[in-house]
PDB file of C-alpha atoms in Angstrom:
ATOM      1  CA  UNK D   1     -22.025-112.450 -56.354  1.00 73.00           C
ATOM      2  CA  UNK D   2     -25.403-113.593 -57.824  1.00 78.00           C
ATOM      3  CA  UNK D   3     -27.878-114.937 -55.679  1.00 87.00           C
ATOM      4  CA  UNK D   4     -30.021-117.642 -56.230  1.00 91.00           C
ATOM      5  CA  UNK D   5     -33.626-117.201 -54.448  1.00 95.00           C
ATOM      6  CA  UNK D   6     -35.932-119.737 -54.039  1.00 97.00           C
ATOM      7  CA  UNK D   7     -39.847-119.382 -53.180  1.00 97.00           C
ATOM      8  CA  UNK D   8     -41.616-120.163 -51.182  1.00 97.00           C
ATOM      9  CA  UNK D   9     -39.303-122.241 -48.864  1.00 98.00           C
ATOM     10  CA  UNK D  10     -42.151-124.529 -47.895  1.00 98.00           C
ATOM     11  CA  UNK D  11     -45.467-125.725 -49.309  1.00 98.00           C
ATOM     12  CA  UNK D  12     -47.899-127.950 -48.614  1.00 98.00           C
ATOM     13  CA  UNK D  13     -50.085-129.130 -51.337  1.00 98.00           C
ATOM     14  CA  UNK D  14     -52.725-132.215 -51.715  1.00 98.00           C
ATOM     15  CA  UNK D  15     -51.959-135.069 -53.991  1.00 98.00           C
ATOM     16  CA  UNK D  16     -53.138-134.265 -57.608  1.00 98.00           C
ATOM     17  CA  UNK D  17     -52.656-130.611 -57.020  1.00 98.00           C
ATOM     18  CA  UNK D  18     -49.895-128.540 -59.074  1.00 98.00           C
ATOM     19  CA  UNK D  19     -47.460-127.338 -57.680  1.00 98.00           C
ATOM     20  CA  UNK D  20     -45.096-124.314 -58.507  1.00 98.00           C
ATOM     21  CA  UNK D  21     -41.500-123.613 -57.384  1.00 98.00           C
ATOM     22  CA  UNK D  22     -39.409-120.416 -58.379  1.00 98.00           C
ATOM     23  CA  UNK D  23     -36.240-119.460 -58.501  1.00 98.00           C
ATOM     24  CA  UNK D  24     -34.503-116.267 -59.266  1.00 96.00           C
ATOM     25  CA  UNK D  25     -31.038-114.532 -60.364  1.00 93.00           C
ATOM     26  CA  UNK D  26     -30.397-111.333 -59.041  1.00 90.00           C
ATOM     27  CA  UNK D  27     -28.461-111.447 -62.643  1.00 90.00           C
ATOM     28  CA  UNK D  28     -28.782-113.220 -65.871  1.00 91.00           C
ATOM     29  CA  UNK D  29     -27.762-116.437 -66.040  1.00 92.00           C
ATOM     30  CA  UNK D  30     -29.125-117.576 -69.610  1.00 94.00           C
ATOM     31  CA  UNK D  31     -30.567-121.048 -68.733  1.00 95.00           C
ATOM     32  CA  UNK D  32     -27.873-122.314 -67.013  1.00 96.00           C
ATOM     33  CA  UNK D  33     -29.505-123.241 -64.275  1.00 97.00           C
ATOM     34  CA  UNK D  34     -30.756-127.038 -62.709  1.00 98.00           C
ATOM     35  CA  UNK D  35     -33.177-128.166 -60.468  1.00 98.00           C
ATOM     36  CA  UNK D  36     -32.258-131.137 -57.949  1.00 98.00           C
ATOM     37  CA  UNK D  37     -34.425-133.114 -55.624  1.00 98.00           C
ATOM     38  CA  UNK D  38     -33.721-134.771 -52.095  1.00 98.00           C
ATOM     39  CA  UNK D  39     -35.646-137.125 -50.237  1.00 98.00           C
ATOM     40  CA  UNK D  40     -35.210-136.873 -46.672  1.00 96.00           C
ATOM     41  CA  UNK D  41     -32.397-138.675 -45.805  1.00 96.00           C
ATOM     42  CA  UNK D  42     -31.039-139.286 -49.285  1.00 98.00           C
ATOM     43  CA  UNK D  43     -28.674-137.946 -51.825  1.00 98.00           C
ATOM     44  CA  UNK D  44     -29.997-135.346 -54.158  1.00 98.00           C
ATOM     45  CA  UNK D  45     -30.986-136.125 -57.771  1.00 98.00           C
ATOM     46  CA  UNK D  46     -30.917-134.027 -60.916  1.00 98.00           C
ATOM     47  CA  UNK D  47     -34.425-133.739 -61.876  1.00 98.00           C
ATOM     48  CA  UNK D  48     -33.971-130.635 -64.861  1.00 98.00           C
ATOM     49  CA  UNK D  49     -30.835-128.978 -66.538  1.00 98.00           C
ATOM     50  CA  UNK D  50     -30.365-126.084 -68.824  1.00 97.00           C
ATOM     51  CA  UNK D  51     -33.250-124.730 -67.206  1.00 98.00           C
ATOM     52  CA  UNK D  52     -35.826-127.366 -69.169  1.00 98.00           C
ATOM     53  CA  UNK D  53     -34.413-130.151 -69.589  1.00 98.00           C
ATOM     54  CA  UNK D  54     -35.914-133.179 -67.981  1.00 98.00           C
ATOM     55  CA  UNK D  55     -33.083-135.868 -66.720  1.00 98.00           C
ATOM     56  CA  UNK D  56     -33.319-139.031 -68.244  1.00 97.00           C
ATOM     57  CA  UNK D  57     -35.547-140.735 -66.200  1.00 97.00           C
ATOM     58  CA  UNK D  58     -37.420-138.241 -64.449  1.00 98.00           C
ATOM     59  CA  UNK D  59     -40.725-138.200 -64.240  1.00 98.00           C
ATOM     60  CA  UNK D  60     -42.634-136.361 -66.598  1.00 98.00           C
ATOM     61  CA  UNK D  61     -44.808-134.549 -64.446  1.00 98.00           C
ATOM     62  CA  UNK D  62     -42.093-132.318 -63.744  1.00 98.00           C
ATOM     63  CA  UNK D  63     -41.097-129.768 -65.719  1.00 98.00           C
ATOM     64  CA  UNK D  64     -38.518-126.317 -65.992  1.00 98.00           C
ATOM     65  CA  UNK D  65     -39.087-123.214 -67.597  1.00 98.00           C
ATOM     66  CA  UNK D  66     -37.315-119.667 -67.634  1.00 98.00           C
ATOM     67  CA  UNK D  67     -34.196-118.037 -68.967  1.00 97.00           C
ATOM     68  CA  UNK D  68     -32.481-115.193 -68.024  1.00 94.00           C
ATOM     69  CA  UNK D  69     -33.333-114.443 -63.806  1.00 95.00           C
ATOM     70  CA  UNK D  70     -36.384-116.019 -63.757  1.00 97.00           C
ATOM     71  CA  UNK D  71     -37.260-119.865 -63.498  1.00 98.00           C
ATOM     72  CA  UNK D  72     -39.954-122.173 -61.819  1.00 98.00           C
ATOM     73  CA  UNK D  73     -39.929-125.966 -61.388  1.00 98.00           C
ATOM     74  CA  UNK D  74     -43.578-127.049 -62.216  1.00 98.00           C
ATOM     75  CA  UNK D  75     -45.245-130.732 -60.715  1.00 98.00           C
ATOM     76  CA  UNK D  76     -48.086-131.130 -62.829  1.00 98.00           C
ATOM     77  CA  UNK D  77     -49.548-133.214 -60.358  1.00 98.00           C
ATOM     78  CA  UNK D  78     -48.290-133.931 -57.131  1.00 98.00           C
ATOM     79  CA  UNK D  79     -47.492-137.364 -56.182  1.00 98.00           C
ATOM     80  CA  UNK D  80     -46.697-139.124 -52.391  1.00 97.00           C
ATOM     81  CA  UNK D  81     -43.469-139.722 -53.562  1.00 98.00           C
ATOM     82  CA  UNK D  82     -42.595-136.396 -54.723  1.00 98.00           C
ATOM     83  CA  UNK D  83     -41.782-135.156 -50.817  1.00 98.00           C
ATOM     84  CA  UNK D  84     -38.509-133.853 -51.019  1.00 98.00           C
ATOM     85  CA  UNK D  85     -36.745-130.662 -50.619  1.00 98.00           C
ATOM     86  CA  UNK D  86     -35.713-128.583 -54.218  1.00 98.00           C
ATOM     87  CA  UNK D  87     -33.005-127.186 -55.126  1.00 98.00           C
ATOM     88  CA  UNK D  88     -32.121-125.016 -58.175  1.00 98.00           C
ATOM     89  CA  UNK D  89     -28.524-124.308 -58.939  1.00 97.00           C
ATOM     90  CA  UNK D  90     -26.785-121.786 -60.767  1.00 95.00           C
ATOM     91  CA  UNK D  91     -23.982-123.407 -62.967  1.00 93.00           C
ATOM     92  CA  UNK D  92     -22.875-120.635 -64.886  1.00 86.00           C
ATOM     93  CA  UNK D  93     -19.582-118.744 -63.826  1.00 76.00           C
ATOM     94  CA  UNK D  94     -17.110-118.815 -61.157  1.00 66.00           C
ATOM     95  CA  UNK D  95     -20.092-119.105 -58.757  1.00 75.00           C
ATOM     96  CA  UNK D  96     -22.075-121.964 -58.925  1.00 87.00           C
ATOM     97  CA  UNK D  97     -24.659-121.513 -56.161  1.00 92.00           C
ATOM     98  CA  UNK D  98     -27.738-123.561 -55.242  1.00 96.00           C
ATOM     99  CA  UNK D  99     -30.977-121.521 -54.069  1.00 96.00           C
ATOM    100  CA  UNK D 100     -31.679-122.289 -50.531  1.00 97.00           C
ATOM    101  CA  UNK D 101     -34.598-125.037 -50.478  1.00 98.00           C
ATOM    102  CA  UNK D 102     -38.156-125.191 -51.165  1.00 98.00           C
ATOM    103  CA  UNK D 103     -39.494-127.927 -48.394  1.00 98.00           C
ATOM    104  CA  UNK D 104     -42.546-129.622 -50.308  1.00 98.00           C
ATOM    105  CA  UNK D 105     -45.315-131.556 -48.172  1.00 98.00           C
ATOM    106  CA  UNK D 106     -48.538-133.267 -48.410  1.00 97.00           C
ATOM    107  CA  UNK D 107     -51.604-132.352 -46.901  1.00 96.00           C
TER     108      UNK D 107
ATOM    109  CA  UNK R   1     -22.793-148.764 -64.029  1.00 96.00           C
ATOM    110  CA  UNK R   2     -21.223-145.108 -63.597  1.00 97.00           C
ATOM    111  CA  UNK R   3     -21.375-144.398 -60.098  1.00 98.00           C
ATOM    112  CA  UNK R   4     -19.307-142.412 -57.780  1.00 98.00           C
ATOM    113  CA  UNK R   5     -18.301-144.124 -54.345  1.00 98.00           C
ATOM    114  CA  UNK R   6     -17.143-141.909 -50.920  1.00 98.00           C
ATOM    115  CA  UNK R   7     -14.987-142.903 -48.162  1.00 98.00           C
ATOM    116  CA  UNK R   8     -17.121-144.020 -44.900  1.00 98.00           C
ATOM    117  CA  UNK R   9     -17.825-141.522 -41.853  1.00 98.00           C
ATOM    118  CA  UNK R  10     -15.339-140.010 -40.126  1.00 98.00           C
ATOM    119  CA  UNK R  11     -15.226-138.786 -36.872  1.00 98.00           C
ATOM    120  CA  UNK R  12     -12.875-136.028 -35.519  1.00 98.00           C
ATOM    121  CA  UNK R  13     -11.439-133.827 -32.985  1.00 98.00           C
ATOM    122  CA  UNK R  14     -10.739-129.645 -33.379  1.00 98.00           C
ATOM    123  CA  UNK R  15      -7.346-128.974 -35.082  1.00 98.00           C
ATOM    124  CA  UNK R  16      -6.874-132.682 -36.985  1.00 98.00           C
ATOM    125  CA  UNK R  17      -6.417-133.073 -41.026  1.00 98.00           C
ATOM    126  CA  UNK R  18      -8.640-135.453 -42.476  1.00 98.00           C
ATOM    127  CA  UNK R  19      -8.619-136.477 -46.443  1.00 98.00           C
ATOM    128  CA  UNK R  20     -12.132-138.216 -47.795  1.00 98.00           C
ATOM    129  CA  UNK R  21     -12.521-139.728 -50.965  1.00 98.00           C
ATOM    130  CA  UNK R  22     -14.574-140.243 -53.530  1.00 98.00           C
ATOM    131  CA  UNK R  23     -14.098-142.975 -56.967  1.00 98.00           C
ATOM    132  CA  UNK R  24     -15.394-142.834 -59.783  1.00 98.00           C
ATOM    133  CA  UNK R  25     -16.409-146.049 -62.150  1.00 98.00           C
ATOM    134  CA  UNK R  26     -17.948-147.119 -65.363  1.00 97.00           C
ATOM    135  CA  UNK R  27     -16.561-143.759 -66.984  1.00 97.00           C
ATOM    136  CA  UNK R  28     -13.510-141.916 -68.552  1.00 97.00           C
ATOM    137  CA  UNK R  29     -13.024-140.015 -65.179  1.00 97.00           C
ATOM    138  CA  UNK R  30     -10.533-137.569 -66.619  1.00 97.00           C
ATOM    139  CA  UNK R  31     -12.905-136.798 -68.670  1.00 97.00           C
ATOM    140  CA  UNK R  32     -15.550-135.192 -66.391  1.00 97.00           C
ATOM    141  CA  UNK R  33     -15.403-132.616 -63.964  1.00 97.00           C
ATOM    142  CA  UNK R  34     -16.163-133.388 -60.023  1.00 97.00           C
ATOM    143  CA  UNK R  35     -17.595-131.097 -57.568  1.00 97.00           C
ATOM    144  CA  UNK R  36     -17.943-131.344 -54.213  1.00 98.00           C
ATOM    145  CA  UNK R  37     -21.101-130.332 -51.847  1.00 98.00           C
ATOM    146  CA  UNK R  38     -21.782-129.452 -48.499  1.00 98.00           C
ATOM    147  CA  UNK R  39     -24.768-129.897 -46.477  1.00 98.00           C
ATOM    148  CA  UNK R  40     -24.660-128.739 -42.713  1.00 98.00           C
ATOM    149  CA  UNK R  41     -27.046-130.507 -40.230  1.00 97.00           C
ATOM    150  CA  UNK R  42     -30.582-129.439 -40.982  1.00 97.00           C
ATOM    151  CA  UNK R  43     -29.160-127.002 -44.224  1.00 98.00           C
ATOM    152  CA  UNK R  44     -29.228-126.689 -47.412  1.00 97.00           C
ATOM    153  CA  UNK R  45     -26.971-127.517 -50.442  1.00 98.00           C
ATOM    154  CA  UNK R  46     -23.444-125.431 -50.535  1.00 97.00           C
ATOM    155  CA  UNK R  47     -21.176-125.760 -53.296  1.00 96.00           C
ATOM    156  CA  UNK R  48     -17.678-125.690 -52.616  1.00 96.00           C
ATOM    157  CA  UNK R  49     -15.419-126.727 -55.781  1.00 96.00           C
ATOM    158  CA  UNK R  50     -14.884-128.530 -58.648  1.00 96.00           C
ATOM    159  CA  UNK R  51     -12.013-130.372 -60.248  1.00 97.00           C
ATOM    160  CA  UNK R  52     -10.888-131.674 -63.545  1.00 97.00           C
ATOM    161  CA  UNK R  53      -9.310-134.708 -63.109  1.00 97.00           C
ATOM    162  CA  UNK R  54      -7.513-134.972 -66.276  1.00 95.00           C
ATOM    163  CA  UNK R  55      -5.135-132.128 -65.606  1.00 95.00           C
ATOM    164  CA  UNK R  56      -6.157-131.379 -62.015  1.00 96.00           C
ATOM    165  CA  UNK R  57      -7.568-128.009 -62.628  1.00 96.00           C
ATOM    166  CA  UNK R  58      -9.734-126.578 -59.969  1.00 96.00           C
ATOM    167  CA  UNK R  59     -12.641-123.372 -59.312  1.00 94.00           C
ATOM    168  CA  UNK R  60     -13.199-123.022 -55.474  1.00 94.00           C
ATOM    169  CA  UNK R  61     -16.074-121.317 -54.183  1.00 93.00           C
ATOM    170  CA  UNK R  62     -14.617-118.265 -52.264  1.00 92.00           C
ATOM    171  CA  UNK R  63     -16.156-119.237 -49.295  1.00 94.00           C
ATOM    172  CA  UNK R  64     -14.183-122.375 -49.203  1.00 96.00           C
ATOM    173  CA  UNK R  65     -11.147-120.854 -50.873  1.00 96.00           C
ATOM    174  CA  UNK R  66      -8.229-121.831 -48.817  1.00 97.00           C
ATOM    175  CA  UNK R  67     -10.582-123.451 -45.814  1.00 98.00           C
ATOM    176  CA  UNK R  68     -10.312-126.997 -48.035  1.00 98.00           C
ATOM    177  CA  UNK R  69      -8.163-128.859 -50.757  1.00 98.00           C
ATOM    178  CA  UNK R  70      -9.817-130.749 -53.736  1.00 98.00           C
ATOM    179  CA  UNK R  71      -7.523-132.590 -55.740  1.00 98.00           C
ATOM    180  CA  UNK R  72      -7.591-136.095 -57.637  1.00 98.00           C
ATOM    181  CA  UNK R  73      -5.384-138.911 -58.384  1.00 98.00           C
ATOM    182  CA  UNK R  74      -6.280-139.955 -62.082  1.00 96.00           C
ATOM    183  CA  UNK R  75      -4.482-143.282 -61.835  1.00 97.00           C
ATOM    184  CA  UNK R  76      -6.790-144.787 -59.177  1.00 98.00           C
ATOM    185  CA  UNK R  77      -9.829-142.695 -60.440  1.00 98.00           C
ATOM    186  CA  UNK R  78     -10.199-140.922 -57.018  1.00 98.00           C
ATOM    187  CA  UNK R  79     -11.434-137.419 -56.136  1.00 98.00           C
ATOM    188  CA  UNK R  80     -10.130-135.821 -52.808  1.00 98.00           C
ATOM    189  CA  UNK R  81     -11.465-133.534 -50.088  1.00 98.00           C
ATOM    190  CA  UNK R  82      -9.159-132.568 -47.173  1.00 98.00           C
ATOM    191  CA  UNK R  83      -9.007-130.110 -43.933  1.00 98.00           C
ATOM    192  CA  UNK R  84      -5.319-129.189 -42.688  1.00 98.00           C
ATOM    193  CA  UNK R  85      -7.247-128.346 -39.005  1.00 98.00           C
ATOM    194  CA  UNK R  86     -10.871-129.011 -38.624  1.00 98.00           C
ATOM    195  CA  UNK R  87     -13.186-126.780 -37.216  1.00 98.00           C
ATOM    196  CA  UNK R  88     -16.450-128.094 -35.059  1.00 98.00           C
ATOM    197  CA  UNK R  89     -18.553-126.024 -38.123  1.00 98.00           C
ATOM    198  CA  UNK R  90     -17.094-128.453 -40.612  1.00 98.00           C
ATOM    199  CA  UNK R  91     -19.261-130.927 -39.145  1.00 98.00           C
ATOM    200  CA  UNK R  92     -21.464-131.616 -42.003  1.00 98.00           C
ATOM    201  CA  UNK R  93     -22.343-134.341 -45.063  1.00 98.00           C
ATOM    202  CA  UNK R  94     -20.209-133.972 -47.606  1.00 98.00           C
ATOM    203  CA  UNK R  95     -21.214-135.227 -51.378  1.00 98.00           C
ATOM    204  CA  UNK R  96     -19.369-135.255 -54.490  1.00 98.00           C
ATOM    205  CA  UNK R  97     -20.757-135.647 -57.849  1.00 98.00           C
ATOM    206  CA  UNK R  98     -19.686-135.719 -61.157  1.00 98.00           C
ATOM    207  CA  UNK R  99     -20.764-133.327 -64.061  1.00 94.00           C
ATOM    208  CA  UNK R 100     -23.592-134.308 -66.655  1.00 91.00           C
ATOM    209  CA  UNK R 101     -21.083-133.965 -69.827  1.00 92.00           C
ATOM    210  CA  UNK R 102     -17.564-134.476 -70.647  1.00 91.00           C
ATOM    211  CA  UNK R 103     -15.196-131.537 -70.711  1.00 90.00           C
ATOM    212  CA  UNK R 104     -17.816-129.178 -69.592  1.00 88.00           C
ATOM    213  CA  UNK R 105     -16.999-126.887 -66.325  1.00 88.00           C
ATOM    214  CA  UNK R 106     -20.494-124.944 -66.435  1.00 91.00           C
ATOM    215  CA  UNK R 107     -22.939-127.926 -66.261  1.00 93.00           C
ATOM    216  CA  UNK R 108     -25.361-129.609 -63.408  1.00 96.00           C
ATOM    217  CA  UNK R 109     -24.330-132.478 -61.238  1.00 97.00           C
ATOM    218  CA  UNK R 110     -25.852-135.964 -62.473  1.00 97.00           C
ATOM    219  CA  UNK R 111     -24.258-138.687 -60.824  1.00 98.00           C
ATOM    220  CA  UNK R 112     -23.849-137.941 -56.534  1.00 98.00           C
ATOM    221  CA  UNK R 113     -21.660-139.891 -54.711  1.00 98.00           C
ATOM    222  CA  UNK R 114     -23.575-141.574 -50.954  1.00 98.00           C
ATOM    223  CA  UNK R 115     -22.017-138.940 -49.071  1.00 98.00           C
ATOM    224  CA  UNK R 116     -19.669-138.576 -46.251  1.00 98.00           C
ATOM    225  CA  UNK R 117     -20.370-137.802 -42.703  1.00 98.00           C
ATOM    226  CA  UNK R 118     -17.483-135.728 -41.096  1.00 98.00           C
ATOM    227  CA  UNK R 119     -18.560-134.933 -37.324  1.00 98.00           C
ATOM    228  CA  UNK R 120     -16.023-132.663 -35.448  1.00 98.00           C
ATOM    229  CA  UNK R 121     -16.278-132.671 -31.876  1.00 98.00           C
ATOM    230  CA  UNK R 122     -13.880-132.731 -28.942  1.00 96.00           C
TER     231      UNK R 122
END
């Protein structure tokens, strides 16, 4: 199986700051790989697929880089409203697994 | 509007069968795949499956292999996910959502259904 792993799992940042999430393959996965956000209490949303590509939508303060094992979900500057957990997901293969969380706060 | 619309809460004892649902609207629904996700109390995101409505075929993840049933009726535009015998640890909020592209079986998850709440208890 390839596992996804997120870090950290938690951050606290103030607003303005940037803020850096990372996720990585213990195999390649090309950049098949997303990044989702949920609110507390709410239904996730796609924020970045193929491993850079912003959603329609989206914000552009937030951005995707990577290929291959390593990726990182970038806020340029963080926002009130950007509180949420992350998510990145593998979509490649038979196993399409999501990285465990990255809990993002305000300080 | 394309949006994907679940079946309400549901609330169960050990050992029953339950079937939620989940339409889809303001797309060709055979056209994309649908997945379905689990999120336990507290957790994070599982996946568990995905279907193809237009010819029903489906990828489990093996740790829901033979635990659940996805399937979808393409004449009323409706995904399924159902339990032959519930287990208190399939208490959880369960999401589908549809993939970003048509035709596509390795792609993200765009549009999320609301979610279902399935709470198993005795």
């Amino acid at each position: 199986d390839i596992q996804m792993t997120q870090s950290p799992s938690s951050l606290s940042a103030s607003v303005g700051d940037r803020v850096t999430i990372t996720c990585r393959a213990s195999q390649g996965i090309s950049n098949y790989l997303a990044w989702y956000q949920q609110k507390p209490g709410k239904v996730p949303k796609l924020l970045i697929y193929a491993a850079s590509t912003l959603q329609s939508g989206v914000p552009s303060r937030f951005s995707g880089s990577g290929s291959g094992t390593d990726f990182t979900l970038t806020i340029s500057s963080l926002q009130p409203e950007d509180v949420a957990t992350y998510y990145c997901q593998k979509y490649n293969s038979a196993l399409r697994a999501f990285g465990q969380g990255t809990k993002v706060e305000i300080k | 509007e394309v949006q994907l619309v679940q079946s309400g809460a549901e609330v169960k004892k050990p050992g029953e069968s339950l079937k939620i649902s989940c339409k889809g609207s303001g797309y060709s629904f055979t056209s994309y795949w649908i997945g379905w996700v689990r999120q336990m109390p507290g957790k994070g995101l599982e996946w568990m499956g995905i279907i193809y409505p237009g010819d029903s075929d489906t990828r489990y993840s093996p740790s829901f292999q033979g635990q659940v049933t996805i399937s979808a009726d393409k004449s009323i535009s409706t995904a399924y996910l159902q339990w032959s015998s519930l287990k208190a640890s399939d208490t959880a909020m369960y999401y589908c959502a549809r993939h970003g592209r048509q035709y596509y079986d390795d792609d993200a998850f765009d549009i999320w259904g609301q979610g279902t709440m399935v709470t198993v208890s005795s």
